[in-house]
Structure formats: structure tokens, C-alpha cells
Amino acid sequence: MKIVRSKNDLIDSINELEYQGKRIGFVPTMGALHKGHLSLIEAAKKRNTTVIVSIFVNPTQFAPDEDFDSYPRREETDIEKLKLCNVDLVYIPSVKDIYPDGPQVEIKASDKGNILCGASRPGHFDGVLTVVNKLLKQTRASIAVFGEKDYQQLFLIREMVKEQNLDVEIIASPTIRESDGLAMSSRNSYLSPEERQIAPQIYKNLQQIAEGSSIEEAKLNLENIGFEVDYIEILNNKTLEPTDIAEENAIIFAAVTLGDTRLIDNLSKK
Ligand code: AMP
């Protein structure tokens, strides 16, 4: 596995791959890799691509009071995991490689970037779209894989790719969960043992809503055991407009805080 730490070295590697006629499958991450990330790599491999994974904790998607500094950084173990998955190249750029003029937002999300997580994290998706746009251009990927765990992000990336006329196919990959239902997340490592024990209640309550119980009841359930609920909403997965759970394409979104940890999840009512 090639380890590439600068934009210039990446350009050399991509030129070589393109010369060999390889199609590039790209999986962007912020590292602290878990089985959720690895499932995206498998999805890229299935499509017979040369797989590039990036590890970059993107400063422009964190607000000043968020966890940019404390975000888990586990480069050594990440590299070992990627080698075991037979990834072809890992790109670990510096901030300067991505933002030569200093970290700043260049892409604005549509108004769907202001709902759900965007309502409590203003500007977050502008930062996400800015870095994804840059990484897609730097890697010249034919396909890029994103997790449905971050459904709003996936939705906005699809919009951005269309808007910017990027020649890349965006692949959605399903959420990977712990055996007790908790969606895997790099931020789960922030949870205390007590918090980790109750964290699966997020998914439990999403399942109960899917089976007909009310959003209000779910909120109360979660608040009663120590969660602070940011939102629970049912939206149409094609439009992100409010809908009813009985409707086709309904998807239930939740964001909660447990102690100091913000967790998100969603469940499609198939
Ligand atoms: P992150 O490192 O958190 O920025 O995530 C990188 C990619 O992994 C994004 O496309 C996420 O949606 C995806 N991802 C994160 N957690 C999961 C999960 N539990 N299952 C599937 N994909 C995930």
C-alpha cells in the first residue's frame, strides 16, 4: 500500500494509475477507522477500482467550540487496518495541501444544509462540501463511496456533484452497527462505559417509531434516560421534505447528545 502525504505526490501517483488505465474508487474519511469505514472500502473494491482512502480531519467543518482538537487521531493503527484491507493508496494530506491559502469555505450547501444537523451546526456542510469537492478533484475518482449513516451529508454531496458537474459516481453504503444496534462512529470512543450502555437506545427508539410509536414518545424515552435530543424528524429520503412514517421513502433522522458526545443515526422505513 502506497502512503502519500502531499498533493504533489498524489498527482504523480494518480498520473501513473491513469496511464495504466486504472479506475479510481475513493473513500474519504477522517480516520479513527472502524468497520463502517472498512465496509465502504469493500464497496469500492466490488466495483473493480483501484482504491484510494484519504485520512484528513477537516478543520472547516468544525465550529470553534467543537471537537476538532480532540477528534481521535490514530494514524498508525489506521494504516495497519488499511493494509489488511488491501487498499492501494492512502492519502494523508496536510492542511496546506487541501487549503493552500488557509482553511476557508468555497462551496455553499443548498438550503437542505440548514436543516437537521445544519440547524445546530451552521456552516458544517459548507465545510464538508468544500473538502469533498477538493478531494474528488485531487483524486480524479471515477466513483466515491459514502455512508448512509451520514445521510444528510450524502444527500448534499450528490447535489454538489451535480451542481459542480463533477464526473464521479456517488455510491451509498449502508450503516454498519455494533451487535447491540449502535451505529459505528469514531466518536463512540468518547462514551463512558455507562453512556456506551445506553447509547443503543437511539436505534431502539428509531425502530419503535418505524413500528408506529410517536416522535414525542421517543424523545421522552431518550430524555428520561439522560439524552439531550437535538432532533428527531421524519423526512422523505429523495427530497428531505417532511413526510409521514406511513409514506414510501420515509426516513427517520435523530441527533442526540449524551454527556459531551453528539451522536446521529437514521433509519429507512423500507
Ligand atoms: P468520517 O470518518 O466519520 O468522516 O466518515 C467517513 C465515511 O464513513 C462517511 O462516508 C461516513 O458516512 C462513513 N461512515 C461512518 N460511520 C459509518 C457506519 N457506521 N457505517 C457506514 N458508513 C459509515
Coordinates of C-alpha atoms and ligand atoms in Angstrom, one line a residue:
M1 CA 0.0 0.0 0.0
K2 CA 1.3 3.4 -1.0
I3 CA 1.3 6.1 1.7
V4 CA 1.1 9.5 0.1
R5 CA 1.5 12.6 2.3
S6 CA 1.4 15.5 -0.2
K7 CA -0.7 16.8 -3.0
N8 CA 2.2 16.7 -5.4
D9 CA 3.0 13.1 -4.7
L10 CA -0.7 12.3 -5.1
I11 CA -0.7 13.9 -8.5
D12 CA 2.3 11.7 -9.5
S13 CA 0.6 8.5 -8.3
I14 CA -2.7 9.4 -10.0
N15 CA -0.9 10.1 -13.3
E16 CA 0.7 6.7 -13.1
L17 CA -2.6 5.0 -12.3
E18 CA -4.4 6.7 -15.1
Y19 CA -1.6 5.8 -17.5
Q20 CA -2.1 2.2 -16.5
G21 CA -5.8 2.6 -17.4
K22 CA -7.0 2.2 -13.7
R23 CA -10.3 3.5 -12.5
I24 CA -10.1 5.1 -9.1
G25 CA -12.5 4.3 -6.3
F26 CA -12.3 6.8 -3.5
V27 CA -13.3 6.6 0.2
P28 CA -12.8 9.9 2.1
T29 CA -12.5 9.6 5.9
M30 CA -11.4 11.5 9.0
G31 CA -9.6 8.4 10.3
A32 CA -10.0 6.5 13.6
L33 CA -11.2 3.8 11.3
H34 CA -13.9 1.3 12.2
K35 CA -15.8 -1.4 10.4
G36 CA -18.2 1.2 9.0
H37 CA -15.3 2.8 7.1
L38 CA -14.0 -0.6 6.0
S39 CA -17.4 -1.5 4.5
L40 CA -17.1 1.5 2.2
I41 CA -13.7 0.2 1.1
E42 CA -15.3 -3.2 0.3
A43 CA -18.0 -1.4 -1.7
A44 CA -15.3 0.4 -3.8
K45 CA -13.4 -2.9 -4.3
K46 CA -16.5 -4.6 -5.5
R47 CA -16.6 -2.2 -8.4
N48 CA -13.1 -3.2 -9.5
T49 CA -11.4 0.1 -8.8
T50 CA -8.0 1.0 -7.5
V51 CA -9.0 2.1 -4.0
I52 CA -7.7 5.4 -2.5
V53 CA -8.6 6.2 1.1
S54 CA -8.0 9.6 2.5
I55 CA -7.5 10.5 6.1
F56 CA -8.0 14.2 6.8
V57 CA -9.6 15.8 9.8
N58 CA -11.1 18.7 8.0
P59 CA -10.9 22.0 10.0
T60 CA -13.6 23.8 8.0
Q61 CA -16.4 21.5 9.1
F62 CA -15.8 22.1 12.8
A63 CA -17.1 25.1 14.7
P64 CA -14.7 26.8 17.1
D65 CA -16.5 25.2 20.1
E66 CA -16.5 21.7 18.5
D67 CA -14.1 18.7 18.9
F68 CA -11.5 19.4 16.1
D69 CA -8.6 19.3 18.5
S70 CA -9.8 16.3 20.5
Y71 CA -11.1 14.3 17.4
P72 CA -9.4 10.9 17.6
R73 CA -6.3 10.6 15.5
R74 CA -5.0 7.0 15.2
E75 CA -2.8 7.1 12.1
E76 CA -0.6 4.1 12.9
T77 CA -3.5 1.7 13.6
D78 CA -5.5 3.2 10.7
I79 CA -2.6 2.4 8.3
E80 CA -2.4 -1.2 9.6
K81 CA -6.2 -1.6 9.0
L82 CA -6.0 -0.3 5.5
K83 CA -3.1 -2.6 4.6
L84 CA -5.1 -5.6 5.9
C85 CA -8.0 -4.4 3.6
N86 CA -5.6 -4.3 0.6
V87 CA -6.2 -0.6 0.0
D88 CA -4.0 0.6 -2.9
L89 CA -3.2 4.0 -1.6
V90 CA -3.8 6.1 1.5
Y91 CA -3.7 9.9 1.1
I92 CA -2.9 11.8 4.3
P93 CA -2.6 15.4 3.2
S94 CA -1.6 18.3 5.4
V95 CA -3.9 21.3 5.8
K96 CA -1.8 23.2 3.3
D97 CA -2.3 20.5 0.7
I98 CA -6.0 21.0 0.9
Y99 CA -6.1 24.7 1.8
P100 CA -3.0 26.4 0.3
D101 CA -4.4 29.8 1.2
G102 CA -5.6 28.7 4.7
P103 CA -8.7 26.9 5.7
Q104 CA -11.8 28.6 4.1
V105 CA -15.1 27.5 2.8
E106 CA -15.6 27.7 -1.0
I107 CA -18.8 25.7 -1.5
K108 CA -22.1 26.6 0.0
A109 CA -24.6 23.9 0.7
S110 CA -28.2 24.3 -0.5
D111 CA -30.9 25.1 2.0
K112 CA -31.0 21.4 2.8
G113 CA -27.7 22.2 4.6
N114 CA -29.6 24.3 7.1
I115 CA -32.0 21.7 8.4
L116 CA -31.3 18.7 10.7
C117 CA -27.6 18.8 11.7
G118 CA -27.1 22.0 9.8
A119 CA -29.5 23.8 12.1
S120 CA -27.4 23.2 15.1
R121 CA -24.0 23.2 13.3
P122 CA -24.2 26.3 11.0
G123 CA -21.7 26.1 8.2
H124 CA -20.8 22.5 8.9
F125 CA -21.9 21.2 5.5
D126 CA -20.2 24.1 3.6
G127 CA -17.0 22.8 5.2
V128 CA -17.8 19.2 4.3
L129 CA -18.7 20.0 0.7
T130 CA -15.6 22.2 0.3
V131 CA -13.3 19.4 1.3
V132 CA -15.1 16.7 -0.6
N133 CA -15.1 18.8 -3.7
K134 CA -11.3 19.3 -3.4
L135 CA -10.6 15.7 -2.6
L136 CA -12.7 14.4 -5.5
K137 CA -10.8 16.7 -7.9
Q138 CA -7.4 15.8 -6.4
T139 CA -8.0 12.1 -6.6
R140 CA -9.8 12.3 -10.0
A141 CA -12.1 9.5 -8.7
S142 CA -14.5 7.7 -11.0
I143 CA -16.5 6.5 -8.0
A144 CA -16.6 7.7 -4.4
V145 CA -18.3 5.8 -1.6
F146 CA -20.2 7.5 1.3
G147 CA -22.0 6.0 4.3
E148 CA -25.8 6.3 4.7
K149 CA -25.0 6.8 8.4
D150 CA -24.4 10.5 7.4
Y151 CA -27.5 10.6 5.2
Q152 CA -27.8 14.4 5.0
Q153 CA -24.1 14.7 4.1
L154 CA -24.6 12.1 1.3
F155 CA -27.7 13.9 0.0
L156 CA -25.8 17.3 -0.1
I157 CA -22.7 15.6 -1.8
R158 CA -25.0 14.3 -4.5
E159 CA -26.4 17.8 -5.0
M160 CA -22.9 19.3 -5.1
V161 CA -21.6 16.8 -7.6
K162 CA -24.5 17.6 -9.9
E163 CA -24.2 21.3 -9.4
Q164 CA -20.4 21.3 -10.0
N165 CA -20.6 18.9 -13.0
L166 CA -18.2 16.5 -11.4
D167 CA -17.7 13.3 -13.4
V168 CA -17.9 10.9 -10.4
E169 CA -20.5 8.3 -9.4
I170 CA -21.5 8.6 -5.8
I171 CA -22.2 5.3 -4.1
A172 CA -24.2 5.0 -0.9
S173 CA -23.3 2.3 1.5
P174 CA -25.5 1.0 4.4
T175 CA -24.8 1.8 8.1
I176 CA -22.7 -0.7 9.9
R177 CA -23.8 -1.2 13.6
E178 CA -22.4 -2.8 16.7
S179 CA -24.2 -6.0 17.7
D180 CA -26.4 -4.0 20.1
G181 CA -27.6 -1.7 17.3
L182 CA -25.4 1.3 18.0
A183 CA -24.2 2.8 14.7
M184 CA -20.5 2.7 14.5
S185 CA -18.8 6.1 14.8
S186 CA -15.3 7.3 15.5
R187 CA -17.0 9.5 18.2
N188 CA -18.3 6.4 20.1
S189 CA -14.8 6.3 21.7
Y190 CA -15.8 9.4 23.7
L191 CA -18.5 7.5 25.5
S192 CA -18.0 6.4 29.1
P193 CA -18.9 2.8 29.9
E194 CA -22.3 3.9 31.4
E195 CA -23.0 6.1 28.3
R196 CA -22.0 3.2 26.0
Q197 CA -24.5 1.0 27.7
I198 CA -27.5 3.3 27.0
A199 CA -26.3 4.5 23.5
P200 CA -28.1 1.7 21.6
Q201 CA -31.4 3.2 22.8
I202 CA -31.1 5.7 19.9
Y203 CA -31.5 3.0 17.3
K204 CA -34.1 1.2 19.5
N205 CA -36.3 4.3 19.5
L206 CA -35.9 4.8 15.8
Q207 CA -37.1 1.2 15.3
Q208 CA -40.1 1.9 17.6
I209 CA -41.0 5.0 15.5
A210 CA -40.8 2.9 12.4
E211 CA -43.2 0.5 14.0
G212 CA -45.7 3.2 14.7
S213 CA -44.8 4.9 18.0
S214 CA -44.7 8.7 18.1
I215 CA -41.7 11.0 17.8
E216 CA -42.8 12.7 21.1
E217 CA -42.7 9.3 22.9
A218 CA -39.2 8.6 21.6
K219 CA -38.0 12.0 22.7
L220 CA -39.4 11.4 26.2
N221 CA -37.9 7.9 26.4
L222 CA -34.5 9.2 25.4
E223 CA -34.6 12.3 27.7
N224 CA -35.7 10.2 30.6
I225 CA -32.5 8.1 30.4
G226 CA -30.1 11.0 30.1
F227 CA -30.0 12.0 26.4
E228 CA -30.4 15.6 25.2
V229 CA -32.4 15.3 21.9
D230 CA -31.4 17.8 19.2
Y231 CA -33.9 16.5 16.7
I232 CA -36.0 13.5 15.6
E233 CA -37.6 14.1 12.3
I234 CA -39.3 12.0 9.6
L235 CA -38.4 13.2 6.1
N236 CA -38.6 12.0 2.5
N237 CA -35.3 10.4 1.5
K238 CA -35.4 11.9 -2.0
T239 CA -36.3 15.4 -1.1
L240 CA -35.6 15.9 2.6
E241 CA -39.1 17.4 2.9
P242 CA -41.2 16.4 6.0
T243 CA -43.3 13.3 5.5
D244 CA -45.3 10.7 7.4
I245 CA -43.9 7.4 8.5
A246 CA -46.6 5.6 6.6
E247 CA -45.3 7.2 3.3
E248 CA -43.0 5.5 0.9
N249 CA -39.3 6.7 1.2
A250 CA -39.8 7.9 4.8
I251 CA -36.6 8.1 6.8
I252 CA -36.3 8.9 10.5
F253 CA -33.4 11.1 11.5
A254 CA -32.1 11.6 15.0
A255 CA -29.3 13.6 16.6
V256 CA -28.7 13.5 20.4
T257 CA -26.1 14.4 22.9
L258 CA -25.0 12.0 25.5
G259 CA -22.7 13.7 28.1
D260 CA -20.4 15.7 25.8
T261 CA -20.9 13.4 22.8
R262 CA -23.1 14.2 19.8
L263 CA -24.4 11.1 18.0
I264 CA -26.5 10.8 14.9
D265 CA -28.4 8.0 13.4
N266 CA -31.2 7.3 10.9
L267 CA -33.4 4.5 9.8
S268 CA -35.2 4.0 6.5
K269 CA -38.6 2.6 6.7
K270 CA -38.3 0.1 3.9
Ligands
AMP1 P1 -16.0 10.0 8.9 O1 -14.6 9.5 9.1 O2 -16.8 10.0 10.2 O3 -15.9 11.4 8.3 O4 -16.7 9.1 7.9 C1 -16.2 8.8 6.6 C2 -17.2 8.0 5.9 O5 -17.6 6.8 6.6 C3 -18.5 8.8 5.6 O6 -19.0 8.5 4.3 C4 -19.4 8.2 6.6 O7 -20.8 8.3 6.3 C5 -19.0 6.7 6.7 N1 -19.4 6.1 7.9 C6 -19.2 6.5 9.2 N2 -19.7 5.6 10.0 C7 -20.3 4.6 9.3 C8 -21.0 3.5 9.6 N3 -21.3 3.1 10.9 N4 -21.5 2.7 8.6 C9 -21.2 3.0 7.3 N5 -20.5 4.1 7.0 C10 -20.1 4.9 7.9

